[in-house]
Amino acid sequence: MSDGSGLLLDRSPDAARVSLGLVGGAPADADGDYLRVSDPATDEPVGWVPYGGAAQARAAVDAASAAAGPWRAATPDVRANLLRKLSAAMLDRTDALARVLTREQGKPLAEARGEIAYAASFLDWSAEEGRRVTGEYLEASGANRRIVVMRQPLGVIAAITPWNFPAAMITRKLAPALAVGNTAVLKPAEQAPLTAMAIAALATEVGFPPGVINVITGDADAIGRAWLGDARVRKLSFTGSTEVGRLLVERASTHLTRLSLELGGHAPLLVFDDADLDVAVRATLSAKFRNAGQTCVCPNRVYVHASVHDAFMDRVQAGIDRLVVGYGLDAGVHIGPLIDDAALDKVRVHLDDAREHGAIVRTGGRLGAPRAGLSPRFCTPTLLDAVTASMQVAREETFGPVLAVQTFETEAEAIALANSLPYGLAAYAFTRGLARALRVSEALDFGMVGMNETTVSTAQAAFGGTKLSGWGREGGKWGLEEFLEVKSVTFGV
Ligand code: SIN
């Protein structure tokens, strides 16, 4: 049965393949329906999870609230040890976790392994940084007063994570929150919740106390509503669409719940006439086609200086033509399926619109199964030339393996084009000029800039956006600050 949103709900799942989640250290309550998790490449069922709602959401907060006092009182070292143990356990089980991830999400196994290491890095980083939370001691204006500024955990925090990075987006939120003494309730995405379940099981195995991490699955709307309607939830960290981000902002107004929002991007990538083209081409290919183009930070709009356009296009096309599309568990595959039918439809609409309005398909552009036995949810990596600003592909996030190229003549024009959309997550530029690199870095209105580089996501850096791409930062010391309250205490002496 489908609930109307494309989700497959079952009353009688295959019991051996049900993952229940975790509330208060025990399997989550599972009355009612189960959500079938399907392999997007084959449509085979990979497992089932409970399709919970408000009751499960409340139970998770009850458990997190009960655990909050002791967890806050534990020393940073105790918390750091557990985070490091979880990281080690994830790295030890990389192969098993990566296989689950590939099966439920579709990305090639090598990328899935990379994601497990990336996910573990947030645990290690936060374990260290959580030991460095400090306060301040201030002289007051009155001679008989002193001020101590404390930074304290918020209490219970909620995290709602996306399907495109089913492991890393969990640890990027939970690791800093837990490291500084908060407890957590988490809802992973409906499309890919099994990796989260596996991580929760490992957390129990390495000794996280019951209630510190609670993971439930189910109806996103009901769960989000319940958490933002519960005054005990002091913060919600969300990664997903701008549309859902706006809804959360409205709902957060009830208790003025703090929010971190990592929302949609539409990253521009500028290639100046003085760029090292080999570097630019390599970096463009790896950023654009990672996860089949399904990342918030992948370049969606490539602007190339007219004088290097032909050389850039030839080299990019040669690189694209070497990429292999297929099942993520098959050897040698670079590009897996799109996550679901809606994702495929969006890519189709963007390609049709681009063709209709005069874009040239230099390579790719074919939708459908790459071999017998696979679903039609695949798109060959595509290079579009002669794209114009009014095409859908140049205005909306495609979230697929489509590289859309436009040209520019001057630096001012390139910056204006890059800043022309209401999104501000990541932007990239390629130039050998130091002065230009500084000028362009300053002028790009984005939370992250990759200069001669497209790898901007690491545990140490601040990840996040401006404008419609959201609020707050994840990663580095900034990621921990998001989960701390500043308290000022004035002493009379
Ligand atoms: C995202 O797509 O939201 C995350 C990508 C990353 O961490 O690099």
Tab-separated table of N, CA and C in Angstrom, residues 172-277:
chain	number	residue	atom	x	y	z
A	172	ARG	N	27.256	14.555	11.683
A	172	ARG	CA	27.571	15.990	11.646
A	172	ARG	C	26.670	16.769	12.622
A	173	LYS	N	25.470	16.260	12.863
A	173	LYS	CA	24.575	16.915	13.819
A	173	LYS	C	24.761	16.351	15.230
A	174	LEU	N	24.724	15.012	15.349
A	174	LEU	CA	24.725	14.427	16.699
A	174	LEU	C	26.064	14.590	17.408
A	175	ALA	N	27.171	14.455	16.683
A	175	ALA	CA	28.467	14.441	17.375
A	175	ALA	C	28.707	15.730	18.168
A	176	PRO	N	28.554	16.913	17.565
A	176	PRO	CA	28.782	18.125	18.368
A	176	PRO	C	27.749	18.287	19.475
A	177	ALA	N	26.498	17.917	19.177
A	177	ALA	CA	25.443	18.076	20.198
A	177	ALA	C	25.752	17.212	21.424
A	178	LEU	N	26.121	15.966	21.186
A	178	LEU	CA	26.398	15.046	22.301
A	178	LEU	C	27.692	15.429	23.002
A	179	ALA	N	28.684	15.853	22.231
A	179	ALA	CA	30.000	16.154	22.814
A	179	ALA	C	29.894	17.226	23.889
A	180	VAL	N	28.985	18.206	23.687
A	180	VAL	CA	28.890	19.294	24.668
A	180	VAL	C	27.779	19.056	25.680
A	181	GLY	N	27.213	17.843	25.698
A	181	GLY	CA	26.336	17.478	26.817
A	181	GLY	C	24.843	17.481	26.563
A	182	ASN	N	24.433	17.555	25.296
A	182	ASN	CA	22.999	17.434	24.991
A	182	ASN	C	22.639	15.979	24.740
A	183	THR	N	21.365	15.659	24.872
A	183	THR	CA	20.880	14.356	24.404
A	183	THR	C	20.053	14.594	23.139
A	184	ALA	N	19.804	13.524	22.378
A	184	ALA	CA	19.274	13.746	21.021
A	184	ALA	C	18.136	12.810	20.658
A	185	VAL	N	17.215	13.371	19.865
A	185	VAL	CA	16.210	12.563	19.174
A	185	VAL	C	16.442	12.782	17.679
A	186	LEU	N	16.370	11.705	16.928
A	186	LEU	CA	16.738	11.789	15.507
A	186	LEU	C	15.702	11.099	14.649
A	187	LYS	N	15.366	11.755	13.545
A	187	LYS	CA	14.552	11.084	12.518
A	187	LYS	C	15.309	11.106	11.197
A	188	PRO	N	15.779	9.946	10.748
A	188	PRO	CA	16.425	9.898	9.433
A	188	PRO	C	15.374	9.926	8.327
A	189	ALA	N	15.827	10.146	7.104
A	189	ALA	CA	14.907	10.255	5.958
A	189	ALA	C	14.196	8.931	5.693
A	190	GLU	N	12.968	9.027	5.218
A	190	GLU	CA	12.158	7.838	4.910
A	190	GLU	C	12.844	6.960	3.865
A	191	GLN	N	13.519	7.586	2.895
A	191	GLN	CA	14.095	6.803	1.784
A	191	GLN	C	15.285	5.964	2.232
A	192	ALA	N	16.018	6.434	3.255
A	192	ALA	CA	17.268	5.742	3.612
A	192	ALA	C	17.508	5.770	5.126
A	193	PRO	N	16.654	5.060	5.888
A	193	PRO	CA	16.795	5.118	7.359
A	193	PRO	C	17.658	3.994	7.943
A	194	LEU	N	18.038	3.011	7.118
A	194	LEU	CA	18.649	1.804	7.704
A	194	LEU	C	20.068	2.043	8.198
A	195	THR	N	20.787	2.933	7.527
A	195	THR	CA	22.142	3.253	7.991
A	195	THR	C	22.057	3.873	9.389
A	196	ALA	N	21.054	4.745	9.574
A	196	ALA	CA	20.870	5.376	10.893
A	196	ALA	C	20.593	4.325	11.956
A	197	MET	N	19.769	3.328	11.599
A	197	MET	CA	19.442	2.266	12.555
A	197	MET	C	20.715	1.502	12.931
A	198	ALA	N	21.545	1.261	11.930
A	198	ALA	CA	22.789	0.526	12.193
A	198	ALA	C	23.720	1.351	13.086
A	199	ILE	N	23.768	2.655	12.864
A	199	ILE	CA	24.623	3.511	13.701
A	199	ILE	C	24.077	3.542	15.134
A	200	ALA	N	22.761	3.593	15.268
A	200	ALA	CA	22.157	3.599	16.617
A	200	ALA	C	22.491	2.298	17.342
A	201	ALA	N	22.438	1.180	16.615
A	201	ALA	CA	22.771	-0.111	17.245
A	201	ALA	C	24.229	-0.115	17.698
A	202	LEU	N	25.112	0.454	16.891
A	202	LEU	CA	26.529	0.521	17.288
A	202	LEU	C	26.709	1.416	18.519
A	203	ALA	N	25.926	2.492	18.583
A	203	ALA	CA	26.032	3.400	19.742
A	203	ALA	C	25.685	2.645	21.025
A	204	THR	N	24.667	1.806	20.945
A	204	THR	CA	24.299	1.002	22.125
A	204	THR	C	25.431	0.030	22.453
A	205	GLU	N	25.939	-0.606	21.405
A	205	GLU	CA	27.012	-1.603	21.595
A	205	GLU	C	28.262	-1.001	22.262
A	206	VAL	N	28.618	0.240	21.893
A	206	VAL	CA	29.838	0.808	22.477
A	206	VAL	C	29.580	1.432	23.844
A	207	GLY	N	28.311	1.474	24.281
A	207	GLY	CA	28.059	1.878	25.671
A	207	GLY	C	27.411	3.224	25.901
A	208	PHE	N	26.856	3.837	24.858
A	208	PHE	CA	26.110	5.077	25.119
A	208	PHE	C	24.966	4.769	26.079
A	209	PRO	N	24.778	5.561	27.124
A	209	PRO	CA	23.697	5.281	28.075
A	209	PRO	C	22.333	5.376	27.388
A	210	PRO	N	21.355	4.584	27.855
A	210	PRO	CA	20.011	4.644	27.275
A	210	PRO	C	19.465	6.067	27.293
A	211	GLY	N	18.833	6.455	26.194
A	211	GLY	CA	18.184	7.765	26.131
A	211	GLY	C	19.054	8.886	25.595
A	212	VAL	N	20.359	8.666	25.533
A	212	VAL	CA	21.228	9.742	25.022
A	212	VAL	C	21.011	9.916	23.514
A	213	ILE	N	20.898	8.791	22.809
A	213	ILE	CA	20.595	8.835	21.369
A	213	ILE	C	19.298	8.063	21.159
A	214	ASN	N	18.315	8.700	20.566
A	214	ASN	CA	17.040	8.037	20.285
A	214	ASN	C	16.733	8.218	18.808
A	215	VAL	N	16.409	7.127	18.149
A	215	VAL	CA	16.181	7.193	16.700
A	215	VAL	C	14.805	6.629	16.387
A	216	ILE	N	13.985	7.444	15.779
A	216	ILE	CA	12.674	6.944	15.359
A	216	ILE	C	12.481	7.203	13.870
A	217	THR	N	11.550	6.463	13.278
A	217	THR	CA	11.276	6.606	11.853
A	217	THR	C	9.779	6.804	11.678
A	218	GLY	N	9.397	7.391	10.560
A	218	GLY	CA	7.973	7.515	10.286
A	218	GLY	C	7.598	8.791	9.585
A	219	ASP	N	6.396	9.234	9.914
A	219	ASP	CA	5.758	10.354	9.235
A	219	ASP	C	6.484	11.659	9.584
A	220	ALA	N	7.206	12.195	8.595
A	220	ALA	CA	8.063	13.369	8.839
A	220	ALA	C	7.259	14.542	9.370
A	221	ASP	N	6.090	14.751	8.797
A	221	ASP	CA	5.293	15.909	9.188
A	221	ASP	C	4.841	15.782	10.648
A	222	ALA	N	4.325	14.604	11.006
A	222	ALA	CA	3.810	14.407	12.371
A	222	ALA	C	4.949	14.485	13.391
A	223	ILE	N	6.081	13.916	13.038
A	223	ILE	CA	7.210	13.900	13.986
A	223	ILE	C	7.773	15.317	14.156
A	224	GLY	N	7.956	16.009	13.052
A	224	GLY	CA	8.477	17.388	13.119
A	224	GLY	C	7.546	18.286	13.924
A	225	ARG	N	6.243	18.141	13.663
A	225	ARG	CA	5.238	18.929	14.382
A	225	ARG	C	5.307	18.641	15.885
A	226	ALA	N	5.408	17.335	16.217
A	226	ALA	CA	5.435	16.965	17.643
A	226	ALA	C	6.676	17.538	18.322
A	227	TRP	N	7.805	17.491	17.657
A	227	TRP	CA	9.032	17.979	18.294
A	227	TRP	C	9.011	19.502	18.453
A	228	LEU	N	8.489	20.187	17.426
A	228	LEU	CA	8.462	21.657	17.551
A	228	LEU	C	7.314	22.125	18.443
A	229	GLY	N	6.390	21.210	18.749
A	229	GLY	CA	5.304	21.549	19.685
A	229	GLY	C	5.649	21.166	21.112
A	230	ASP	N	6.852	20.699	21.356
A	230	ASP	CA	7.248	20.199	22.677
A	230	ASP	C	8.339	21.133	23.233
A	231	ALA	N	8.002	21.820	24.310
A	231	ALA	CA	8.937	22.831	24.857
A	231	ALA	C	10.232	22.201	25.357
A	232	ARG	N	10.240	20.885	25.563
A	232	ARG	CA	11.484	20.256	26.041
A	232	ARG	C	12.539	20.174	24.937
A	233	VAL	N	12.111	20.243	23.683
A	233	VAL	CA	13.077	20.203	22.569
A	233	VAL	C	13.611	21.623	22.385
A	234	ARG	N	14.876	21.813	22.685
A	234	ARG	CA	15.413	23.186	22.730
A	234	ARG	C	16.021	23.631	21.401
A	235	LYS	N	16.230	22.649	20.524
A	235	LYS	CA	16.816	23.024	19.239
A	235	LYS	C	16.503	21.947	18.217
A	236	LEU	N	16.278	22.358	16.978
A	236	LEU	CA	16.116	21.372	15.911
A	236	LEU	C	17.120	21.703	14.801
A	237	SER	N	17.854	20.689	14.399
A	237	SER	CA	18.814	20.856	13.313
A	237	SER	C	18.304	20.054	12.118
A	238	PHE	N	18.162	20.735	10.997
A	238	PHE	CA	17.519	20.121	9.832
A	238	PHE	C	18.381	20.297	8.594
A	239	THR	N	18.466	19.262	7.800
A	239	THR	CA	19.034	19.384	6.455
A	239	THR	C	17.979	18.919	5.470
A	240	GLY	N	17.665	19.761	4.496
A	240	GLY	CA	16.652	19.382	3.505
A	240	GLY	C	16.302	20.578	2.638
A	241	SER	N	15.061	20.600	2.178
A	241	SER	CA	14.696	21.630	1.196
A	241	SER	C	14.358	22.962	1.862
A	242	THR	N	14.454	24.018	1.089
A	242	THR	CA	14.073	25.361	1.561
A	242	THR	C	12.591	25.385	1.922
A	243	GLU	N	11.804	24.671	1.115
A	243	GLU	CA	10.355	24.632	1.351
A	243	GLU	C	10.052	24.082	2.760
A	244	VAL	N	10.662	22.965	3.105
A	244	VAL	CA	10.429	22.386	4.441
A	244	VAL	C	11.063	23.284	5.511
A	245	GLY	N	12.195	23.884	5.195
A	245	GLY	CA	12.836	24.801	6.141
A	245	GLY	C	11.886	25.920	6.553
A	246	ARG	N	11.184	26.471	5.575
A	246	ARG	CA	10.233	27.563	5.872
A	246	ARG	C	9.130	27.083	6.819
A	247	LEU	N	8.659	25.856	6.560
A	247	LEU	CA	7.592	25.290	7.399
A	247	LEU	C	8.083	25.146	8.842
A	248	LEU	N	9.320	24.700	8.973
A	248	LEU	CA	9.877	24.508	10.320
A	248	LEU	C	10.015	25.851	11.044
A	249	VAL	N	10.380	26.887	10.290
A	249	VAL	CA	10.505	28.221	10.910
A	249	VAL	C	9.149	28.643	11.477
A	250	GLU	N	8.096	28.414	10.712
A	250	GLU	CA	6.757	28.776	11.216
A	250	GLU	C	6.435	28.002	12.473
A	251	ARG	N	6.688	26.696	12.423
A	251	ARG	CA	6.307	25.862	13.572
A	251	ARG	C	7.192	26.121	14.785
A	252	ALA	N	8.412	26.528	14.548
A	252	ALA	CA	9.327	26.791	15.664
A	252	ALA	C	8.892	28.016	16.454
A	253	SER	N	7.955	28.782	15.897
A	253	SER	CA	7.556	30.018	16.588
A	253	SER	C	6.784	29.702	17.877
A	254	THR	N	6.180	28.526	17.988
A	254	THR	CA	5.400	28.210	19.193
A	254	THR	C	6.259	28.333	20.446
A	255	HIS	N	7.381	27.630	20.456
A	255	HIS	CA	8.260	27.675	21.643
A	255	HIS	C	9.559	28.409	21.347
A	256	LEU	N	9.577	29.131	20.230
A	256	LEU	CA	10.814	29.793	19.780
A	256	LEU	C	11.997	28.821	19.829
A	257	THR	N	11.761	27.629	19.330
A	257	THR	CA	12.801	26.600	19.293
A	257	THR	C	13.939	27.074	18.389
A	258	ARG	N	15.151	26.934	18.869
A	258	ARG	CA	16.285	27.317	18.024
A	258	ARG	C	16.388	26.374	16.832
A	259	LEU	N	16.810	26.919	15.694
A	259	LEU	CA	16.911	26.098	14.482
A	259	LEU	C	18.290	26.236	13.852
A	260	SER	N	18.785	25.140	13.296
A	260	SER	CA	19.869	25.205	12.305
A	260	SER	C	19.268	24.620	11.038
A	261	LEU	N	19.433	25.319	9.949
A	261	LEU	CA	18.796	24.899	8.699
A	261	LEU	C	19.844	24.845	7.591
A	262	GLU	N	20.115	23.639	7.120
A	262	GLU	CA	21.001	23.503	5.955
A	262	GLU	C	20.093	23.150	4.799
A	263	LEU	N	19.814	24.156	3.950
A	263	LEU	CA	18.757	24.002	2.947
A	263	LEU	C	19.351	23.918	1.542
A	264	GLY	N	18.504	24.088	0.581
A	264	GLY	CA	18.946	23.877	-0.804
A	264	GLY	C	20.066	24.806	-1.226
A	265	GLY	N	20.814	24.366	-2.197
A	265	GLY	CA	21.859	25.208	-2.775
A	265	GLY	C	21.666	25.275	-4.274
A	266	HIS	N	22.403	26.118	-4.921
A	266	HIS	CA	22.436	26.118	-6.387
A	266	HIS	C	23.795	26.663	-6.748
A	267	ALA	N	24.819	25.839	-6.508
A	267	ALA	CA	26.197	26.341	-6.486
A	267	ALA	C	26.692	26.773	-7.864
A	268	PRO	N	27.197	28.000	-7.959
A	268	PRO	CA	27.874	28.419	-9.183
A	268	PRO	C	29.329	27.992	-9.152
A	269	LEU	N	29.908	27.763	-10.315
A	269	LEU	CA	31.334	27.455	-10.421
A	269	LEU	C	31.883	28.324	-11.553
A	270	LEU	N	32.851	29.183	-11.219
A	270	LEU	CA	33.389	30.139	-12.184
A	270	LEU	C	34.762	29.678	-12.663
A	271	VAL	N	34.940	29.649	-13.964
A	271	VAL	CA	36.256	29.306	-14.517
A	271	VAL	C	36.766	30.538	-15.265
A	272	PHE	N	37.776	31.196	-14.668
A	272	PHE	CA	38.310	32.411	-15.283
A	272	PHE	C	39.320	32.061	-16.385
A	273	ASP	N	39.667	33.064	-17.181
A	273	ASP	CA	40.572	32.813	-18.311
A	273	ASP	C	41.987	32.466	-17.852
A	274	ASP	N	42.325	32.803	-16.578
A	274	ASP	CA	43.666	32.486	-16.078
A	274	ASP	C	43.660	31.221	-15.200
A	275	ALA	N	42.602	30.422	-15.301
A	275	ALA	CA	42.527	29.206	-14.460
A	275	ALA	C	43.453	28.116	-14.979
A	276	ASP	N	43.901	27.255	-14.073
A	276	ASP	CA	44.559	26.007	-14.486
A	276	ASP	C	43.424	25.068	-14.911
A	277	LEU	N	43.273	24.875	-16.195
A	277	LEU	CA	42.100	24.126	-16.684
A	277	LEU	C	42.091	22.673	-16.238
